[in-house]
Amino acid sequence: MAVIANTFVSTSAKGNREQLSDVVSRIDPEETPIYSLIGKTTFSGTHPEWETDSLSAPADNVQAEGDDYSFGATTPAVRVGNYTQIMRKEGIISGTQDATDNAGSVEQVKYQKLKKGVELRRDVEYSIVAANASVAGATRKSGSLSSWITTNVSRGATGANGGYNSGTGLTVAPTNGTQRAFTKTIMDTVMQQAAVSGAKLKHVVGSHYIKSVFVTFMSDANVASFRYAAAAGGKNEIIATADVYAGPFGRVFVHENYVQSSAAALARNVFFIDPDMIEWGWFRKIKEDKDVAKTGDAQKFVLLGEGALKVNSEKGLGVAADVYGLTSST
Amino acid sequence: MEKTEIIAALEAAGIEHDKRQAAEKLAALLPGNGVQAVVVRDFWPTDDEEDRVCAGQVITVSKDDLISGLEKGTLARVK
């Protein structure tokens, strides 16, 4: 085969239009499971505080006939608090670029604002699932979920709880222990502790790897096997997933969290949540700062929010820490 | 020196102390003995859930473990 002389081919053309698609693919997940699950509240300052109370332990209560009354001390509620964290995303795009016909409009201000808004929401999720203490002062930091939970906990060897320190008014970051595999025993242990504490857990949130390990629990000797009818000649399905765990100490939905799967430090914790026990509070809801001064031939934008995690009662939550969250050994 | 000897020595010196507490404090200072520490934050010395050491407990640890615990903020000195 040969091309006949002087056939004009496309590689010699000067005026062919570019074929840049207007469809821009962005598949990065936007889901923020914990932030979406929990309630939202508003704060009126940078150091929101609240109280938690508890019942005294049950005791033998037997009184003598005709006995005079005696009055025990009243135990005050425990006052705890967190610090609001300022989160911000910004961008600047030249006037020319903003006016240019742009494939998918991805390099234009309107699209960028939308994208940064989604990114900010993922940063809120990050601040919930990270393992950091609360920080007071000008560069405040919201104490993360794992820095609060101290009662319903399973940790690896040499691991230690964080917790709220009433002396400093700050939460303490937990100490990492030796990582181990996530098992049904660990899950049941935390759920048992939570049940004894009075928690009503409804959700379990961990990395994608944790979800894949959870699915293998269906092979446990103490778990009822799935049985599905196979239709002759039909398109039958292999069922290799499960989303709900009905264990001896409650029934929970298991969610995978994209934010936790993004880093080993986040993936090592599995959170057990009763959404009534935590809230995200906004002191300043995420919004655009409309007063950013325009200088030069460019459009600037700043999205900003300030909020903190409010843990109504840490006893209503749980964490299985120090588990392999990315692979079978990390 | 044993605890009983320490208590006897305290009594002989006429020092009024809670005997058990004083004996434990002094015994902890002897070489080769552990030191008393208060657990500030729950910690897990092993992977076994049963081994959880809860906050508020007074435990005897080696001096090295006490230093390590003080650094991590899991232990405090007994006052």
Short mmCIF file of C-alpha atoms in Angstrom, two decimals:
data_model
loop_
_atom_site.label_atom_id
_atom_site.label_comp_id
_atom_site.label_asym_id
_atom_site.label_seq_id
_atom_site.Cartn_x
_atom_site.Cartn_y
_atom_site.Cartn_z
CA MET A 1 0.00 0.00 0.00
CA ALA A 2 1.26 3.43 -0.79
CA VAL A 3 -0.13 6.94 -0.67
CA ILE A 4 -0.50 8.47 -4.11
CA ALA A 5 1.79 11.43 -4.61
CA ASN A 6 0.40 14.85 -3.62
CA THR A 7 -2.43 13.46 -1.47
CA PHE A 8 -3.01 16.22 1.06
CA VAL A 9 -2.96 14.62 4.55
CA SER A 10 -4.14 16.04 7.87
CA THR A 11 -0.62 16.24 9.30
CA SER A 12 0.18 18.89 6.68
CA ALA A 13 -2.95 20.95 7.37
CA LYS A 14 -2.68 24.34 9.10
CA GLY A 15 -6.33 25.15 9.73
CA ASN A 16 -7.79 22.06 11.36
CA ARG A 17 -9.62 22.90 14.62
CA GLU A 18 -8.35 21.45 17.88
CA GLN A 19 -10.49 18.74 19.36
CA LEU A 20 -10.36 19.69 23.04
CA SER A 21 -13.43 18.31 24.71
CA ASP A 22 -15.66 20.57 26.76
CA VAL A 23 -16.24 17.72 29.16
CA VAL A 24 -13.71 17.82 31.98
CA SER A 25 -13.50 14.72 34.12
CA ARG A 26 -13.21 15.20 37.83
CA ILE A 27 -13.86 11.97 39.64
CA ASP A 28 -12.25 12.75 42.95
CA PRO A 29 -14.86 11.81 45.50
CA GLU A 30 -16.74 14.58 47.21
CA GLU A 31 -18.29 12.48 49.95
CA THR A 32 -17.57 13.46 53.53
CA PRO A 33 -19.27 10.68 55.49
CA ILE A 34 -18.79 11.87 59.06
CA TYR A 35 -19.38 15.57 58.36
CA SER A 36 -22.51 14.65 56.40
CA LEU A 37 -23.79 12.25 59.07
CA ILE A 38 -23.52 14.49 62.08
CA GLY A 39 -25.65 17.43 63.09
CA LYS A 40 -24.66 21.05 62.55
CA THR A 41 -24.80 23.80 65.09
CA THR A 42 -23.64 27.38 65.40
CA PHE A 43 -21.15 28.85 67.84
CA SER A 44 -21.03 32.43 69.01
CA GLY A 45 -17.32 32.54 69.83
CA THR A 46 -13.96 30.98 69.14
CA HIS A 47 -13.97 28.85 72.29
CA PRO A 48 -17.30 27.06 72.50
CA GLU A 49 -17.87 25.15 75.72
CA TRP A 50 -20.55 22.72 76.80
CA GLU A 51 -21.25 20.35 79.64
CA THR A 52 -21.47 16.61 79.91
CA ASP A 53 -23.15 14.79 82.76
CA SER A 54 -23.32 11.18 83.86
CA LEU A 55 -25.25 9.00 86.28
CA SER A 56 -23.58 7.55 89.35
CA ALA A 57 -22.89 3.82 89.29
CA PRO A 58 -25.76 1.63 90.45
CA ALA A 59 -25.34 0.70 94.11
CA ASP A 60 -27.02 -1.26 96.86
CA ASN A 61 -29.66 1.18 98.18
CA VAL A 62 -31.17 -0.02 101.46
CA GLN A 63 -32.39 2.37 104.18
CA ALA A 64 -33.40 1.78 107.78
CA GLU A 65 -36.92 2.47 109.07
CA GLY A 66 -37.23 5.90 110.65
CA ASP A 67 -33.85 6.90 109.44
CA ASP A 68 -33.06 10.60 109.24
CA TYR A 69 -32.09 11.88 105.81
CA SER A 70 -28.50 12.40 104.84
CA PHE A 71 -27.56 14.33 101.75
CA GLY A 72 -24.80 13.30 99.43
CA ALA A 73 -22.68 15.77 97.51
CA THR A 74 -23.99 16.87 94.13
CA THR A 75 -21.58 16.03 91.36
CA PRO A 76 -21.31 18.96 88.98
CA ALA A 77 -21.44 18.43 85.24
CA VAL A 78 -18.13 18.29 83.44
CA ARG A 79 -17.38 21.39 81.39
CA VAL A 80 -15.49 20.78 78.16
CA GLY A 81 -14.72 22.85 75.10
CA ASN A 82 -12.98 23.07 71.78
CA TYR A 83 -11.42 25.82 69.68
CA THR A 84 -12.68 26.95 66.31
CA GLN A 85 -10.39 26.48 63.34
CA ILE A 86 -10.23 28.91 60.44
CA MET A 87 -10.23 27.18 57.06
CA ARG A 88 -9.65 29.01 53.83
CA LYS A 89 -9.26 28.50 50.10
CA GLU A 90 -8.38 31.24 47.69
CA GLY A 91 -7.68 31.83 44.02
CA ILE A 92 -6.74 34.54 41.56
CA ILE A 93 -7.41 34.41 37.82
CA SER A 94 -6.51 37.13 35.33
CA GLY A 95 -9.32 39.04 33.67
CA THR A 96 -8.19 37.82 30.27
CA GLN A 97 -8.23 34.17 31.28
CA ASP A 98 -11.64 34.55 32.89
CA ALA A 99 -13.02 36.00 29.67
CA THR A 100 -11.35 33.44 27.40
CA ASP A 101 -13.52 30.67 25.97
CA ASN A 102 -12.14 27.82 28.03
CA ALA A 103 -12.80 24.11 27.59
CA GLY A 104 -15.19 23.07 30.33
CA SER A 105 -14.71 26.49 31.95
CA VAL A 106 -12.37 24.84 34.47
CA GLU A 107 -9.94 27.71 34.46
CA GLN A 108 -12.59 30.30 35.15
CA VAL A 109 -13.54 31.89 38.45
CA LYS A 110 -17.06 30.44 38.75
CA TYR A 111 -15.89 26.84 38.38
CA GLN A 112 -12.91 27.36 40.64
CA LYS A 113 -15.13 28.71 43.42
CA LEU A 114 -17.31 25.61 43.23
CA LYS A 115 -14.31 23.34 43.29
CA LYS A 116 -12.68 25.11 46.23
CA GLY A 117 -15.96 24.90 48.14
CA VAL A 118 -15.96 21.11 47.77
CA GLU A 119 -12.31 21.01 48.79
CA LEU A 120 -13.09 23.01 51.93
CA ARG A 121 -15.78 20.54 52.91
CA ARG A 122 -13.24 17.72 52.56
CA ASP A 123 -10.87 19.70 54.76
CA VAL A 124 -13.57 19.81 57.45
CA GLU A 125 -13.78 16.01 57.24
CA TYR A 126 -9.98 15.88 57.49
CA SER A 127 -10.03 17.95 60.67
CA ILE A 128 -12.54 15.51 62.17
CA VAL A 129 -10.67 12.30 61.32
CA ALA A 130 -7.10 13.52 61.90
CA ALA A 131 -5.39 12.85 65.23
CA ASN A 132 -4.59 16.27 66.56
CA ALA A 133 -4.96 18.05 69.86
CA SER A 134 -6.94 21.25 70.13
CA VAL A 135 -4.89 24.43 70.04
CA ALA A 136 -5.83 27.78 71.54
CA GLY A 137 -4.45 31.17 70.47
CA ALA A 138 -4.43 33.01 67.18
CA THR A 139 -3.88 29.93 65.01
CA ARG A 140 -6.54 27.85 66.67
CA LYS A 141 -7.16 24.21 65.91
CA SER A 142 -10.20 22.08 66.53
CA GLY A 143 -9.41 18.97 68.57
CA SER A 144 -10.10 16.01 66.29
CA LEU A 145 -12.45 13.15 67.06
CA SER A 146 -9.72 10.73 68.10
CA SER A 147 -8.34 13.26 70.59
CA TRP A 148 -11.69 13.17 72.44
CA ILE A 149 -12.51 9.48 72.65
CA THR A 150 -11.18 7.79 75.79
CA THR A 151 -13.80 5.32 76.97
CA ASN A 152 -14.76 2.96 74.16
CA VAL A 153 -11.32 2.37 72.74
CA SER A 154 -9.11 -0.40 71.43
CA ARG A 155 -5.46 0.44 70.78
CA GLY A 156 -2.36 -1.42 69.74
CA ALA A 157 0.50 -2.18 72.11
CA THR A 158 2.09 0.97 73.64
CA GLY A 159 -0.79 3.11 72.40
CA ALA A 160 -2.34 5.63 74.76
CA ASN A 161 -5.52 7.65 74.88
CA GLY A 162 -5.67 11.36 74.31
CA GLY A 163 -8.67 13.01 75.93
CA TYR A 164 -9.90 16.34 77.22
CA ASN A 165 -7.67 17.93 79.85
CA SER A 166 -9.79 20.06 82.17
CA GLY A 167 -6.64 21.72 83.49
CA THR A 168 -5.56 23.17 80.16
CA GLY A 169 -8.99 23.22 78.51
CA LEU A 170 -7.45 21.42 75.54
CA THR A 171 -7.69 17.95 74.11
CA VAL A 172 -4.59 15.78 73.95
CA ALA A 173 -3.68 13.82 70.84
CA PRO A 174 -3.62 10.04 71.33
CA THR A 175 -0.30 8.20 71.24
CA ASN A 176 0.03 5.76 68.37
CA GLY A 177 0.55 2.12 69.26
CA THR A 178 1.78 -0.80 67.22
CA GLN A 179 -0.45 -1.38 64.22
CA ARG A 180 -2.40 -4.62 63.93
CA ALA A 181 -5.00 -6.12 61.64
CA PHE A 182 -8.60 -4.96 62.03
CA THR A 183 -10.60 -7.94 63.23
CA LYS A 184 -14.14 -8.81 64.20
CA THR A 185 -12.87 -9.22 67.78
CA ILE A 186 -11.63 -5.61 67.82
CA MET A 187 -14.95 -4.44 66.39
CA ASP A 188 -16.94 -6.42 68.96
CA THR A 189 -14.68 -5.19 71.78
CA VAL A 190 -15.31 -1.53 71.00
CA MET A 191 -19.03 -2.15 70.48
CA GLN A 192 -19.22 -4.02 73.78
CA GLN A 193 -17.48 -1.19 75.64
CA ALA A 194 -19.85 1.26 73.99
CA ALA A 195 -22.93 -0.78 74.90
CA VAL A 196 -21.78 -0.92 78.54
CA SER A 197 -21.20 2.85 78.48
CA GLY A 198 -24.74 3.39 77.24
CA ALA A 199 -23.80 4.41 73.70
CA LYS A 200 -26.14 3.71 70.84
CA LEU A 201 -23.73 3.33 67.95
CA LYS A 202 -25.19 3.55 64.50
CA HIS A 203 -22.28 3.99 62.11
CA VAL A 204 -18.75 2.70 61.63
CA VAL A 205 -16.45 4.76 59.41
CA GLY A 206 -13.03 3.72 58.18
CA SER A 207 -10.82 3.58 55.12
CA HIS A 208 -11.64 1.55 52.01
CA TYR A 209 -9.24 -1.15 53.11
CA ILE A 210 -11.10 -1.42 56.42
CA LYS A 211 -14.32 -1.93 54.46
CA SER A 212 -12.67 -4.74 52.51
CA VAL A 213 -11.57 -6.36 55.77
CA PHE A 214 -15.05 -5.91 57.22
CA VAL A 215 -16.52 -7.80 54.27
CA THR A 216 -14.39 -10.82 55.16
CA PHE A 217 -16.14 -11.02 58.54
CA MET A 218 -18.92 -12.82 56.69
CA SER A 219 -16.58 -15.84 56.61
CA ASP A 220 -16.28 -15.89 60.39
CA ALA A 221 -17.47 -19.09 62.03
CA ASN A 222 -19.97 -17.15 64.16
CA VAL A 223 -21.55 -15.30 61.26
CA ALA A 224 -24.61 -16.64 59.44
CA SER A 225 -23.77 -17.39 55.80
CA PHE A 226 -25.51 -15.59 52.96
CA ARG A 227 -27.84 -17.72 50.89
CA TYR A 228 -29.17 -16.48 47.56
CA ALA A 229 -31.38 -18.28 45.08
CA ALA A 230 -29.73 -18.77 41.70
CA ALA A 231 -32.15 -18.45 38.78
CA ALA A 232 -31.64 -21.02 36.06
CA GLY A 233 -30.68 -19.28 32.85
CA GLY A 234 -30.74 -15.89 34.58
CA LYS A 235 -27.88 -13.49 35.19
CA ASN A 236 -26.78 -14.42 38.66
CA GLU A 237 -24.73 -12.18 40.85
CA ILE A 238 -21.75 -12.87 43.06
CA ILE A 239 -22.45 -11.17 46.37
CA ALA A 240 -19.22 -10.20 48.07
CA THR A 241 -20.16 -7.18 50.08
CA ALA A 242 -22.02 -6.17 53.20
CA ASP A 243 -22.86 -2.76 54.60
CA VAL A 244 -24.52 -3.53 57.88
CA TYR A 245 -23.16 -5.38 60.88
CA ALA A 246 -25.62 -6.82 63.36
CA GLY A 247 -23.33 -7.92 66.14
CA PRO A 248 -23.95 -8.99 69.71
CA PHE A 249 -23.87 -5.37 70.86
CA GLY A 250 -25.84 -3.53 68.22
CA ARG A 251 -26.42 -2.88 64.56
CA VAL A 252 -24.21 -0.48 62.65
CA PHE A 253 -23.81 0.73 59.08
CA VAL A 254 -20.27 0.48 57.76
CA HIS A 255 -19.06 3.35 55.56
CA GLU A 256 -15.83 3.83 53.66
CA ASN A 257 -14.28 7.26 53.96
CA TYR A 258 -12.30 8.67 51.03
CA VAL A 259 -10.59 11.22 53.25
CA GLN A 260 -9.31 8.51 55.60
CA SER A 261 -8.08 6.46 52.66
CA SER A 262 -5.95 9.39 51.53
CA ALA A 263 -3.25 9.02 54.18
CA ALA A 264 -1.85 6.31 56.44
CA ALA A 265 -2.13 8.56 59.49
CA LEU A 266 -5.88 8.89 58.95
CA ALA A 267 -6.52 5.32 57.84
CA ARG A 268 -5.26 3.78 61.09
CA ASN A 269 -8.44 4.70 63.00
CA VAL A 270 -11.91 3.24 62.68
CA PHE A 271 -14.60 5.43 64.20
CA PHE A 272 -17.79 4.20 65.83
CA ILE A 273 -20.38 6.93 65.78
CA ASP A 274 -23.70 7.82 67.27
CA PRO A 275 -24.53 10.94 65.23
CA ASP A 276 -26.45 12.40 68.18
CA MET A 277 -23.24 12.56 70.17
CA ILE A 278 -21.22 14.82 67.87
CA GLU A 279 -21.90 17.95 65.90
CA TRP A 280 -19.92 20.27 63.73
CA GLY A 281 -20.38 23.84 64.84
CA TRP A 282 -19.79 26.85 62.64
CA PHE A 283 -18.74 30.14 64.17
CA ARG A 284 -18.53 31.52 60.63
CA LYS A 285 -20.10 29.35 57.96
CA ILE A 286 -18.15 28.80 54.75
CA LYS A 287 -18.80 31.77 52.49
CA GLU A 288 -17.01 34.02 50.07
CA ASP A 289 -15.29 37.08 51.44
CA LYS A 290 -16.85 39.68 49.15
CA ASP A 291 -14.63 42.47 50.46
CA VAL A 292 -11.38 41.23 48.96
CA ALA A 293 -9.82 44.31 47.37
CA LYS A 294 -9.49 44.17 43.61
CA THR A 295 -6.02 45.14 42.51
CA GLY A 296 -4.92 44.90 38.92
CA ASP A 297 -6.46 43.05 36.03
CA ALA A 298 -7.36 39.89 37.90
CA GLN A 299 -10.26 38.41 39.84
CA LYS A 300 -9.51 37.26 43.36
CA PHE A 301 -11.72 35.14 45.52
CA VAL A 302 -11.46 33.84 49.05
CA LEU A 303 -13.72 31.22 50.62
CA LEU A 304 -13.50 31.08 54.37
CA GLY A 305 -15.14 29.29 57.27
CA GLU A 306 -14.46 28.89 60.97
CA GLY A 307 -15.76 25.98 62.99
CA ALA A 308 -15.03 23.23 65.47
CA LEU A 309 -16.03 19.74 66.41
CA LYS A 310 -18.46 19.48 69.30
CA VAL A 311 -18.36 16.15 71.08
CA ASN A 312 -21.51 16.06 73.21
CA SER A 313 -20.35 12.96 75.04
CA GLU A 314 -17.29 10.96 74.17
CA LYS A 315 -18.88 7.93 75.86
CA GLY A 316 -21.32 7.77 72.99
CA LEU A 317 -18.52 7.22 70.48
CA GLY A 318 -15.75 4.70 69.95
CA VAL A 319 -12.50 4.15 68.13
CA ALA A 320 -10.51 1.12 67.07
CA ALA A 321 -7.08 2.66 66.69
CA ASP A 322 -3.75 1.46 65.34
CA VAL A 323 -5.20 -0.82 62.69
CA TYR A 324 -3.75 -1.42 59.24
CA GLY A 325 -5.81 0.94 57.12
CA LEU A 326 -4.22 1.00 53.69
CA THR A 327 -2.88 -2.51 53.12
CA SER A 328 -2.39 -5.68 55.13
CA SER A 329 0.82 -4.21 56.57
CA THR A 330 0.41 -0.44 56.55
CA MET B 1 16.26 -2.75 103.53
CA GLU B 2 12.74 -4.19 103.63
CA LYS B 3 9.50 -2.27 104.02
CA THR B 4 9.07 -3.49 107.59
CA GLU B 5 12.54 -2.25 108.46
CA ILE B 6 11.77 1.14 106.95
CA ILE B 7 8.56 1.37 108.98
CA ALA B 8 10.45 0.37 112.12
CA ALA B 9 13.08 3.03 111.38
CA LEU B 10 10.38 5.67 110.90
CA GLU B 11 8.71 4.70 114.13
CA ALA B 12 12.02 4.77 115.97
CA ALA B 13 12.69 8.26 114.62
CA GLY B 14 9.24 9.35 115.85
CA ILE B 15 8.17 10.48 112.40
CA GLU B 16 4.41 10.44 112.06
CA HIS B 17 3.55 9.34 108.58
CA ASP B 18 1.09 7.06 107.01
CA LYS B 19 3.17 3.94 107.40
CA ARG B 20 2.18 2.19 104.23
CA GLN B 21 2.53 5.25 102.04
CA ALA B 22 5.88 6.20 103.50
CA ALA B 23 7.18 2.66 103.17
CA GLU B 24 6.13 2.45 99.56
CA LYS B 25 7.73 5.78 98.73
CA LEU B 26 10.97 4.86 100.41
CA ALA B 27 11.01 1.37 98.94
CA ALA B 28 10.58 2.88 95.50
CA LEU B 29 13.74 4.89 95.99
CA LEU B 30 15.84 1.81 96.65
CA PRO B 31 17.98 0.66 93.73
CA GLY B 32 16.39 -2.10 91.71
CA ASN B 33 12.86 -1.26 92.84
CA GLY B 34 10.17 0.37 90.73
CA VAL B 35 8.71 3.81 91.27
CA GLN B 36 5.11 4.75 91.83
CA ALA B 37 3.33 6.64 89.08
CA VAL B 38 -0.23 7.79 88.45
CA VAL B 39 -1.73 6.90 85.10
CA VAL B 40 -2.89 10.12 83.45
CA ARG B 41 -4.24 8.64 80.20
CA ASP B 42 -5.37 5.07 79.56
CA PHE B 43 -2.66 3.09 77.84
CA TRP B 44 -2.17 -0.38 76.44
CA PRO B 45 1.23 -1.94 77.31
CA THR B 46 0.37 -4.91 75.07
CA ASP B 47 -2.04 -5.64 72.25
CA ASP B 48 -4.36 -7.42 74.69
CA GLU B 49 -7.49 -5.44 75.60
CA GLU B 50 -7.42 -7.01 79.06
CA ASP B 51 -4.10 -5.28 79.75
CA ARG B 52 -5.60 -1.79 79.48
CA VAL B 53 -4.21 0.42 82.25
CA CYS B 54 -6.81 3.01 83.18
CA ALA B 55 -6.33 6.64 84.13
CA GLY B 56 -6.23 7.27 87.88
CA GLN B 57 -4.55 3.97 88.73
CA VAL B 58 -1.34 4.07 90.75
CA ILE B 59 1.16 1.64 89.32
CA THR B 60 4.77 0.69 89.93
CA VAL B 61 7.04 1.18 86.96
CA SER B 62 10.75 1.25 86.30
CA LYS B 63 12.45 4.63 86.29
CA ASP B 64 12.96 4.37 82.52
CA ASP B 65 9.25 3.66 82.00
CA LEU B 66 8.38 6.58 84.25
CA ILE B 67 10.58 8.92 82.20
CA SER B 68 9.07 7.59 78.99
CA GLY B 69 5.56 7.96 80.42
CA LEU B 70 6.27 11.51 81.58
CA GLU B 71 7.50 12.39 78.09
CA LYS B 72 4.40 10.91 76.46
CA GLY B 73 2.11 12.44 79.08
CA THR B 74 0.67 9.07 80.06
CA LEU B 75 2.16 9.00 83.59
CA ALA B 76 2.65 11.50 86.40
CA ARG B 77 4.66 11.32 89.60
CA VAL B 78 2.81 10.35 92.74
CA LYS B 79 2.55 13.42 94.95
#
